[in-house]
Coordinates of C-alpha atoms in Angstrom, one line a residue:
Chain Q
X1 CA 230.2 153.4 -17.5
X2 CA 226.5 154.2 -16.0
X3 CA 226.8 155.8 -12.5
X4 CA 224.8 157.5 -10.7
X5 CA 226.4 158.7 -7.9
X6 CA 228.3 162.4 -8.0
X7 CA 231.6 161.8 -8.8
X8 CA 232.9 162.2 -6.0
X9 CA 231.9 159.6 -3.4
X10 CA 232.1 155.8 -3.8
X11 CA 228.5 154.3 -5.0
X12 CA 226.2 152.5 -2.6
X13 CA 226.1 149.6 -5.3
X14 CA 228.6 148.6 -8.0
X15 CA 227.4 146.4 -10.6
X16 CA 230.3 144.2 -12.1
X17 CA 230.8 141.7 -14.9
X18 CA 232.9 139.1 -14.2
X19 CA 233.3 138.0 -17.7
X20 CA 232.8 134.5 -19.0
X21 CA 236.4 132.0 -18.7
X22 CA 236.7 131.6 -14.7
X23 CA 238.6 134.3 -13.4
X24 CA 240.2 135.3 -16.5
X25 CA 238.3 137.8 -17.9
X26 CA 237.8 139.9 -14.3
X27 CA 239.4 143.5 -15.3
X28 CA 241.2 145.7 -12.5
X29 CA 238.4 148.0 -12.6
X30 CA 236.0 144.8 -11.5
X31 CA 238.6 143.2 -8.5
X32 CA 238.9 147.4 -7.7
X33 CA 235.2 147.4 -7.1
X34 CA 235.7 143.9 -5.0
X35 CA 237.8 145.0 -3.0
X36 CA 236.2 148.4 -1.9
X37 CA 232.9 146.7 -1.1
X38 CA 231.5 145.5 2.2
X39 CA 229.5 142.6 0.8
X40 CA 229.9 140.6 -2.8
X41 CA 226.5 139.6 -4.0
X42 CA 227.4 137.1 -7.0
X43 CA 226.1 135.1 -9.9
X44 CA 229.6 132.7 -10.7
X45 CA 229.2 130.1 -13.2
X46 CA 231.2 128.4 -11.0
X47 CA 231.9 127.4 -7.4
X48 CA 235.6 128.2 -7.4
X49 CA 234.8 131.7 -8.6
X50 CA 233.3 132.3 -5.2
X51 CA 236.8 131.4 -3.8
X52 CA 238.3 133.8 -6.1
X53 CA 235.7 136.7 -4.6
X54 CA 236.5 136.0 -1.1
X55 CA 240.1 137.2 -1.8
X56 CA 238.9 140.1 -2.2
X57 CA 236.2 140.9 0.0
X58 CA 235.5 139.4 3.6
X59 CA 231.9 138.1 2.7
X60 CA 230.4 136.8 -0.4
X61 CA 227.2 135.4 -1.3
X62 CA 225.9 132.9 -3.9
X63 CA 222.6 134.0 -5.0
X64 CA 222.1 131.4 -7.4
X65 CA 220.7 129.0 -4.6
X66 CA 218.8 131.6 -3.2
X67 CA 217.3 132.7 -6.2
X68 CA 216.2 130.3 -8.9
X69 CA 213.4 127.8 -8.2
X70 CA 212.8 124.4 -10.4
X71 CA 209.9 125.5 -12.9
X72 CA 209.0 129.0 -11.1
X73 CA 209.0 132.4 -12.9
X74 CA 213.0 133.5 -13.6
X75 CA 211.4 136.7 -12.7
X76 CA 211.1 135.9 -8.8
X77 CA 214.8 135.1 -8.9
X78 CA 215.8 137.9 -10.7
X79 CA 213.5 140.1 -8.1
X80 CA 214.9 138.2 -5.4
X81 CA 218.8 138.6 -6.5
X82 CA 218.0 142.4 -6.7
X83 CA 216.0 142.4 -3.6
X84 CA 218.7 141.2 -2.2
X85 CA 221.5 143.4 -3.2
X86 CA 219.8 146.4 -2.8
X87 CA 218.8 145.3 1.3
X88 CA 222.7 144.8 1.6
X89 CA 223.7 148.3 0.5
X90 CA 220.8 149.8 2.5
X91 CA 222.5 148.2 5.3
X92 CA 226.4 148.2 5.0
X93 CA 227.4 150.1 1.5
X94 CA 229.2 149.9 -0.9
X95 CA 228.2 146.6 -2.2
X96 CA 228.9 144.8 -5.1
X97 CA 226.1 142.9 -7.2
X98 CA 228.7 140.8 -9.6
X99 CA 227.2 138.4 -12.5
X100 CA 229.3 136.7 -14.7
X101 CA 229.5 138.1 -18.0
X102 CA 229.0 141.6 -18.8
X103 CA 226.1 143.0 -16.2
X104 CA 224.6 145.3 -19.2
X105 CA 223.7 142.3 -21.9
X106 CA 220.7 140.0 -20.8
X107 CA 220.8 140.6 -17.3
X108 CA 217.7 141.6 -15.8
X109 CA 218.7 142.4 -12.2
X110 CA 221.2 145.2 -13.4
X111 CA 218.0 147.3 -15.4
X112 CA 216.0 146.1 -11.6
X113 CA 218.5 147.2 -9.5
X114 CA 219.2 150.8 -11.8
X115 CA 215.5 151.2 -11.5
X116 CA 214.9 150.9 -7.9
X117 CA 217.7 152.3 -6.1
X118 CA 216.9 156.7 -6.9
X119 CA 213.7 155.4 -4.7
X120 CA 215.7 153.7 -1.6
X121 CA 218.1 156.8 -1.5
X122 CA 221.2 154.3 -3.2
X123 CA 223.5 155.3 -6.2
X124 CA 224.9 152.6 -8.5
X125 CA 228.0 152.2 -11.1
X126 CA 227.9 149.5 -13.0
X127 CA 231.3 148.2 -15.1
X128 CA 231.4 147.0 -18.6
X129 CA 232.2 143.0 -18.2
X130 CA 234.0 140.5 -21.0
X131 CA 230.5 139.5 -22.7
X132 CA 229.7 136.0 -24.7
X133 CA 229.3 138.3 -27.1
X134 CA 233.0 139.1 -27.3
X135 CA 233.8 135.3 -27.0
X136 CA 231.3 134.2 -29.6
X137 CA 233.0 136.6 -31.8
X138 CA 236.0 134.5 -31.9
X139 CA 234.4 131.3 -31.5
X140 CA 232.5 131.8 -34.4
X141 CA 235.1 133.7 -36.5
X142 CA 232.8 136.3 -37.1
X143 CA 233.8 139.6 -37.7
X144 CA 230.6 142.1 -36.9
X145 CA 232.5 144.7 -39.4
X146 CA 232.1 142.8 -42.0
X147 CA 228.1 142.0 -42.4
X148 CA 227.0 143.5 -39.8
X149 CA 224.6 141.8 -37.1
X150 CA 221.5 141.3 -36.0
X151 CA 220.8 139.2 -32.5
X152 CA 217.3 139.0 -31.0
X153 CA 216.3 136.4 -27.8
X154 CA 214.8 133.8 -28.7
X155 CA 211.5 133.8 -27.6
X156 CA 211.0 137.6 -28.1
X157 CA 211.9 136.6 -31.6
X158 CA 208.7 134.2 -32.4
X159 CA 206.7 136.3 -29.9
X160 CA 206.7 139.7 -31.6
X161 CA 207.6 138.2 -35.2
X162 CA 210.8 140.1 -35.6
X163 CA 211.8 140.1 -39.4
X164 CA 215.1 138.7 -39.8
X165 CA 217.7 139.8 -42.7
X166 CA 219.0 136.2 -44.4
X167 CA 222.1 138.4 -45.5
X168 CA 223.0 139.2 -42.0
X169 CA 224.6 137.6 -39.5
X170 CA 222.4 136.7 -36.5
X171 CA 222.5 135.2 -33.2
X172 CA 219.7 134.0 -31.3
X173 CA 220.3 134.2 -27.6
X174 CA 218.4 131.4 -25.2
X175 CA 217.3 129.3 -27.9
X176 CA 217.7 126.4 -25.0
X177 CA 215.3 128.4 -23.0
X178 CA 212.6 129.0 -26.1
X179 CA 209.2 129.4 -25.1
X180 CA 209.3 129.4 -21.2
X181 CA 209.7 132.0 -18.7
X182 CA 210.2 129.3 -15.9
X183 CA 213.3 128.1 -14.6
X184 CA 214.4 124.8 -15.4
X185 CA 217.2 122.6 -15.5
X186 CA 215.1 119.5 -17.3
X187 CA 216.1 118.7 -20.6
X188 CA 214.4 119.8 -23.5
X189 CA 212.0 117.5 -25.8
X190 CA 212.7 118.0 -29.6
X191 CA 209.3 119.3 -30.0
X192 CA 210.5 122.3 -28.0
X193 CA 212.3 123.7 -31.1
X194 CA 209.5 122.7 -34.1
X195 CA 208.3 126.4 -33.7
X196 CA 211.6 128.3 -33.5
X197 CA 212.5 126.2 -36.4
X198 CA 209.4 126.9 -38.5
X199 CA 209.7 130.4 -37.6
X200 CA 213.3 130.3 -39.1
X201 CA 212.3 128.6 -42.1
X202 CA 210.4 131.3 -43.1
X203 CA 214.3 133.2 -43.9
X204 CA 216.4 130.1 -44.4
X205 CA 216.1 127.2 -46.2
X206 CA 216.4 123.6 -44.8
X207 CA 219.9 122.6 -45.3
X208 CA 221.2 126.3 -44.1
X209 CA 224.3 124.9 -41.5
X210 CA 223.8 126.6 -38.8
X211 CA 225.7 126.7 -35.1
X212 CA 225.1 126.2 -31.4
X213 CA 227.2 128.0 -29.5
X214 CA 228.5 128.2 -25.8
X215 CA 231.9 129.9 -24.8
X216 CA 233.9 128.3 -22.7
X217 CA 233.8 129.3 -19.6
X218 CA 236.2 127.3 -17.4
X219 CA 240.1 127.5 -18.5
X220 CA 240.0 123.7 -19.1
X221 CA 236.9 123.9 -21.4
X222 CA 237.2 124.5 -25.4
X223 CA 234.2 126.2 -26.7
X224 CA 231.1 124.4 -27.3
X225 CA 229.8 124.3 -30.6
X226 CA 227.4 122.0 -32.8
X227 CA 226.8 122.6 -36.4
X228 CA 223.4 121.1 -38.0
X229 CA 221.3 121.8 -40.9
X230 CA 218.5 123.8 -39.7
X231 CA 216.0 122.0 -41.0
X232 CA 217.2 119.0 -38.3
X233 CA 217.3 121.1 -35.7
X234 CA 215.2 119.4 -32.9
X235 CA 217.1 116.4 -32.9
X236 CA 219.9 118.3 -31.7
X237 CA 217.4 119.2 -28.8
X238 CA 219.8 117.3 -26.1
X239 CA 222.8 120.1 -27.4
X240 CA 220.6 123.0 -27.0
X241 CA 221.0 123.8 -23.2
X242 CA 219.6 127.1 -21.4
X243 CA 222.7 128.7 -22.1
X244 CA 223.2 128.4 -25.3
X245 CA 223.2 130.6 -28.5
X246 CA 222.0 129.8 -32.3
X247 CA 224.4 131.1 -34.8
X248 CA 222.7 131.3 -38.7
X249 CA 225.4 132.7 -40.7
X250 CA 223.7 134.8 -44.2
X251 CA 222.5 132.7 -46.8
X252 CA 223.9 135.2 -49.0
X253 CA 225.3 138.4 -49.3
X254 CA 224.2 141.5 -50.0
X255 CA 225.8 142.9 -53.4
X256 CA 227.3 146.3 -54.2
X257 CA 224.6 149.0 -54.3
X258 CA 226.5 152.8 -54.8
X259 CA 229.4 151.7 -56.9
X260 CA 229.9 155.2 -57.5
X261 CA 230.5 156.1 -53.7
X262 CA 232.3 153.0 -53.4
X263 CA 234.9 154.1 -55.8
X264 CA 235.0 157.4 -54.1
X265 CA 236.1 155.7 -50.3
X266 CA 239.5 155.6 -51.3
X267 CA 239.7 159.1 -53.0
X268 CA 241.5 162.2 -51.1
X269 CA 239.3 164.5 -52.9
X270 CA 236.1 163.0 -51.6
X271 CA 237.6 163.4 -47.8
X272 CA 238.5 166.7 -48.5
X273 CA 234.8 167.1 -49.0
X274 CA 234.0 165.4 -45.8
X275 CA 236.2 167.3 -43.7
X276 CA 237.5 170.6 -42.1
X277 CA 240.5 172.1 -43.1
X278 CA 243.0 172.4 -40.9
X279 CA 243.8 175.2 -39.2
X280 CA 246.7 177.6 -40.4
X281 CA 249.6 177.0 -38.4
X282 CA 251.4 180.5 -37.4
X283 CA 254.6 180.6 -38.0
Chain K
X1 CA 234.5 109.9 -3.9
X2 CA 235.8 110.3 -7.5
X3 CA 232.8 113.1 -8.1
X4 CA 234.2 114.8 -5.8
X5 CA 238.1 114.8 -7.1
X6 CA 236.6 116.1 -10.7
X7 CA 234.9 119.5 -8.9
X8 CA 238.2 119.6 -7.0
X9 CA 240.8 119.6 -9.9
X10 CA 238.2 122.0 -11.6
X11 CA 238.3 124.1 -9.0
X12 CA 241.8 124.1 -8.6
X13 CA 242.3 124.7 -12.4
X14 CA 240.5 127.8 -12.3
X15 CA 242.0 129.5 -9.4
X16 CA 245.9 128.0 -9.8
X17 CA 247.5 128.8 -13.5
X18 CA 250.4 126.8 -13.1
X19 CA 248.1 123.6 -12.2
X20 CA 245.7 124.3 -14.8
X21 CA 248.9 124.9 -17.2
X22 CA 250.0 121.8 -15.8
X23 CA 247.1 119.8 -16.2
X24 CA 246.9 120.0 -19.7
X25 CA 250.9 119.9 -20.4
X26 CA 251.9 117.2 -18.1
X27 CA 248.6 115.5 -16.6
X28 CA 249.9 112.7 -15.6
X29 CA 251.8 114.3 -13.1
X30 CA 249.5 117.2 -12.4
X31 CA 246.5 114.3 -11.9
X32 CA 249.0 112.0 -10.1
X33 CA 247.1 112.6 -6.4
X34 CA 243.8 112.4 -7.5
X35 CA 241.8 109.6 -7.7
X36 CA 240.1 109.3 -11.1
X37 CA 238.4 106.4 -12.8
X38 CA 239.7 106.0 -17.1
X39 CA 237.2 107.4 -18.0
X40 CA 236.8 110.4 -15.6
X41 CA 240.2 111.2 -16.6
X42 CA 239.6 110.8 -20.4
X43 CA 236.7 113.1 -20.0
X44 CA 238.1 115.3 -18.2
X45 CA 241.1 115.9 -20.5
X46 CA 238.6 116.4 -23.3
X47 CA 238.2 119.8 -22.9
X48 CA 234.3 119.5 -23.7
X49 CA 232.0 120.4 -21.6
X50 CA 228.8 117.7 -21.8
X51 CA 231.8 115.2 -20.8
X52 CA 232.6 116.9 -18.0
X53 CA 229.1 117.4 -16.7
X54 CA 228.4 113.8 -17.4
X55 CA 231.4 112.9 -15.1
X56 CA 229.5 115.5 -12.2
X57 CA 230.9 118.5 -12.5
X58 CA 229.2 121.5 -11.1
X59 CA 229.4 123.6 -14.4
X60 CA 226.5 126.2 -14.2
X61 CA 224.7 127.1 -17.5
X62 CA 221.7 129.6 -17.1
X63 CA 219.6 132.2 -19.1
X64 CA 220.1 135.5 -17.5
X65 CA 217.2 137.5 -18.9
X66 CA 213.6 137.1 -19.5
X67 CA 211.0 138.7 -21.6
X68 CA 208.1 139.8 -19.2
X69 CA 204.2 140.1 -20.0
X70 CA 205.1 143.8 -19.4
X71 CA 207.4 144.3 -21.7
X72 CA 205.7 142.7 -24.5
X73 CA 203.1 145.9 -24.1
X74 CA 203.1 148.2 -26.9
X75 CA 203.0 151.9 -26.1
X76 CA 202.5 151.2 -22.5
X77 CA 202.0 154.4 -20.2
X78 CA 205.4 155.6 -18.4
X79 CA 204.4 156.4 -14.5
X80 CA 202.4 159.3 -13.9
X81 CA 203.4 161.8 -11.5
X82 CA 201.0 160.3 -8.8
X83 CA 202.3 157.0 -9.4
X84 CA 205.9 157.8 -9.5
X85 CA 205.5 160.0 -5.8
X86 CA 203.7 156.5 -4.7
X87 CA 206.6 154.6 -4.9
X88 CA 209.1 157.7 -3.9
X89 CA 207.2 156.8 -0.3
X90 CA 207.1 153.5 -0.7
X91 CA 211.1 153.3 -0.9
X92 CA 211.3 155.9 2.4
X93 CA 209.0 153.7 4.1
X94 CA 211.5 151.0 3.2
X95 CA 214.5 153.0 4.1
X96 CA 213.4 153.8 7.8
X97 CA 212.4 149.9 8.5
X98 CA 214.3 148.2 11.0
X99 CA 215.5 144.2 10.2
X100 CA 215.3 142.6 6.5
X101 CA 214.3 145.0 4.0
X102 CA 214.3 141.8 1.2
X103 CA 210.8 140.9 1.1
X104 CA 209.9 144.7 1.1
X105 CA 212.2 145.5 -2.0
X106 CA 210.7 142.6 -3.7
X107 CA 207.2 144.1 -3.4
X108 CA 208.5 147.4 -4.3
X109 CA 210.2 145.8 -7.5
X110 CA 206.7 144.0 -8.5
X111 CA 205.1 147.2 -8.0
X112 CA 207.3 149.3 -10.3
X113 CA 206.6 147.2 -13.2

């Protein structure tokens, strides 16, 4: 947990996640936050979640309106949701700032807000938050443990021409968004993805299957997911929303390298190597 | 006027467990009071969400995060000393305003990166 208060007093700003089903994923620690605050500042990806807030605090306030503008910068809303909550804790701390998901992964007024409130005299904790991430997980049936992962957004990806490892698994987050820093809520044209897809077919081939994924994130929702060849993937352009993530599973996977350390993982000897005796017991 | 039943059983759903248990268990009960065309109902017991949407529900998808034109700048110089004790005013200055600080911050945000 990032805080940056003393310990001792309550923070002039919490920053919360409120996970990604509804209501479902808020943790104690999160509605405990809530309820100490003066003033929720919040990101739902629902209406009804705003409800749910005002149980728990006397006002709360929808920044998504306030915020986003059809095809301006994301930026200025991100700057303006941050603006915003740290103006409300200079006036009536503690305040939460409260974005579904996990506040910490791709959320740029958390990093705005951490950065600006040492200057305005303001401390900040922020709570870990249910992330896609964790939902992907099981939506996908992927198991980080077992390959690994590598996840990059998506534009980032094509602009700094990350390498990617085919034997890995990798998710690319935003790949609705691709290209454009603006806001929008138009749909995208196929020709949108002929880049991102080119760019990918530098590590996959053509008829790699590969899956677009969005977590549910309403209780009467199932997962969202669409499963293409990659080589086809701007006709799926209508599936690929702003919200979305690209799952490419490995192409193959990486064999065996150290069979000789491999046959020593399961060997007591080798631990004993690896580890500290323990102490003599006096008896 | 049937829009407006789909956000409201959505809503309800989300914040009521035994409706939204209901709803998918016994829906024609559950969905008894609320006026819903066929196919509003069959989309809505889909479970899938470009169905729903179609139907006009208020289902929010955004990206959260942005690369920036500043970020994408290799080895760019952290804040020098005189930079950094620039700012440390700037947020005083903002502190000891009186009314809406907003617009300030913003500034002050712009100004940091």
């Amino acid at each position: 947990m990032t805080s940056t208060t003393d310990g001792r007093r309550p923070p002039d700003i919490y920053i919360v996640g409120l996970g990604i089903n509804g209501i479902e994923h808020v943790t104690r620690q999160t509605e405990a936050a809530c309820r100490r605050s003066n003033e929720i500042l919040a990101v739902p990806t629902n209406p009804a979640v705003l409800t749910y807030l005002g149980t728990l605090c006397p006002k709360v306030t929808d920044l998504h309106p306030v915020s986003y503008r059809e095809d301006e910068r994301r930026m200025n809303a991100y700057d303006t949701m941050s603006a915003m909550t740290l103006a409300a804790a200079l006036e009536h701390p503690p305040v939460a700032f409260a974005t579904y998901g996990h506040p910490y992964i791709y959320v740029c007024p958390t990093r705005l807000i951490l950065d600006a409130a040492p200057l305005l005299g303001l401390t900040v904790e922020v709570q870990p938050g249910v992330s896609s991430l964790d939902t992907m997980f099981i939506d996908l049936n992927v198991d980080p443990a077992v390959d690994g992962l590598q996840m990059y957004e998506a534009t980032d990806l094509l602009v700094r021409q990350r390498p990617l490892q085919p034997d890995v698994p990798c998710l690319l987050w935003q790949v609705g968004s691709v290209e454009s820093a603006l806001y929008s809520t138009a749909e995208s044209q196929p020709e949108r993805f002929y880049r991102i897809r080119d760019y990918l077919l530098r590590f996959y081939p053509a008829d790699h299957e590969v899956t677009a994924v969005f977590s549910a994130h309403h209780p009467l929702l199932e997962p969202s997911t669409v499963t293409f060849a990659l080589g086809e993937m701007e006709s799926h352009s209508e599936d690929l929303h702003q919200g979305l993530t690209l799952y490419l599973p490995p192409v193959s996977y990486r064999e065996v390298a150290d069979l000789d350390l491999l046959l020593k993982i399961e060997s007591q000897e080798h631990l004993a190597g690896l580890t500290k005796p323990a102490p003599a017991t006096v008896e | 006027m049937s829009r407006t039943a789909v956000n409201e059983i959505l809503d309800r759903a989300l914040l009521d467990e035994q409706f939204r248990d209901a709803v998918q268990t016994d829906p024609d009960n559950a969905l008894a009071d609320y006026e819903l065309t066929d196919d509003e109902r069959t989309s809505l017991l889909s479970r899938k969400m470009r169905e729903i949407q179609h139907i006009g529900a208020q289902l929010i998808v955004t990206a959260r995060f942005v690369i920036t034109n500043e970020q994408l700048i290799a080895f760019r110089p952290k804040l020098d000393d005189a930079r950094k004790a620039e700012l440390a005013r700037e947020g005083e200055r903002i502190v000891a305003m009186s009314g809406d600080r907003t617009q300030a911050i913003r500034e002050l945000l712009v100004q940091m990166r």
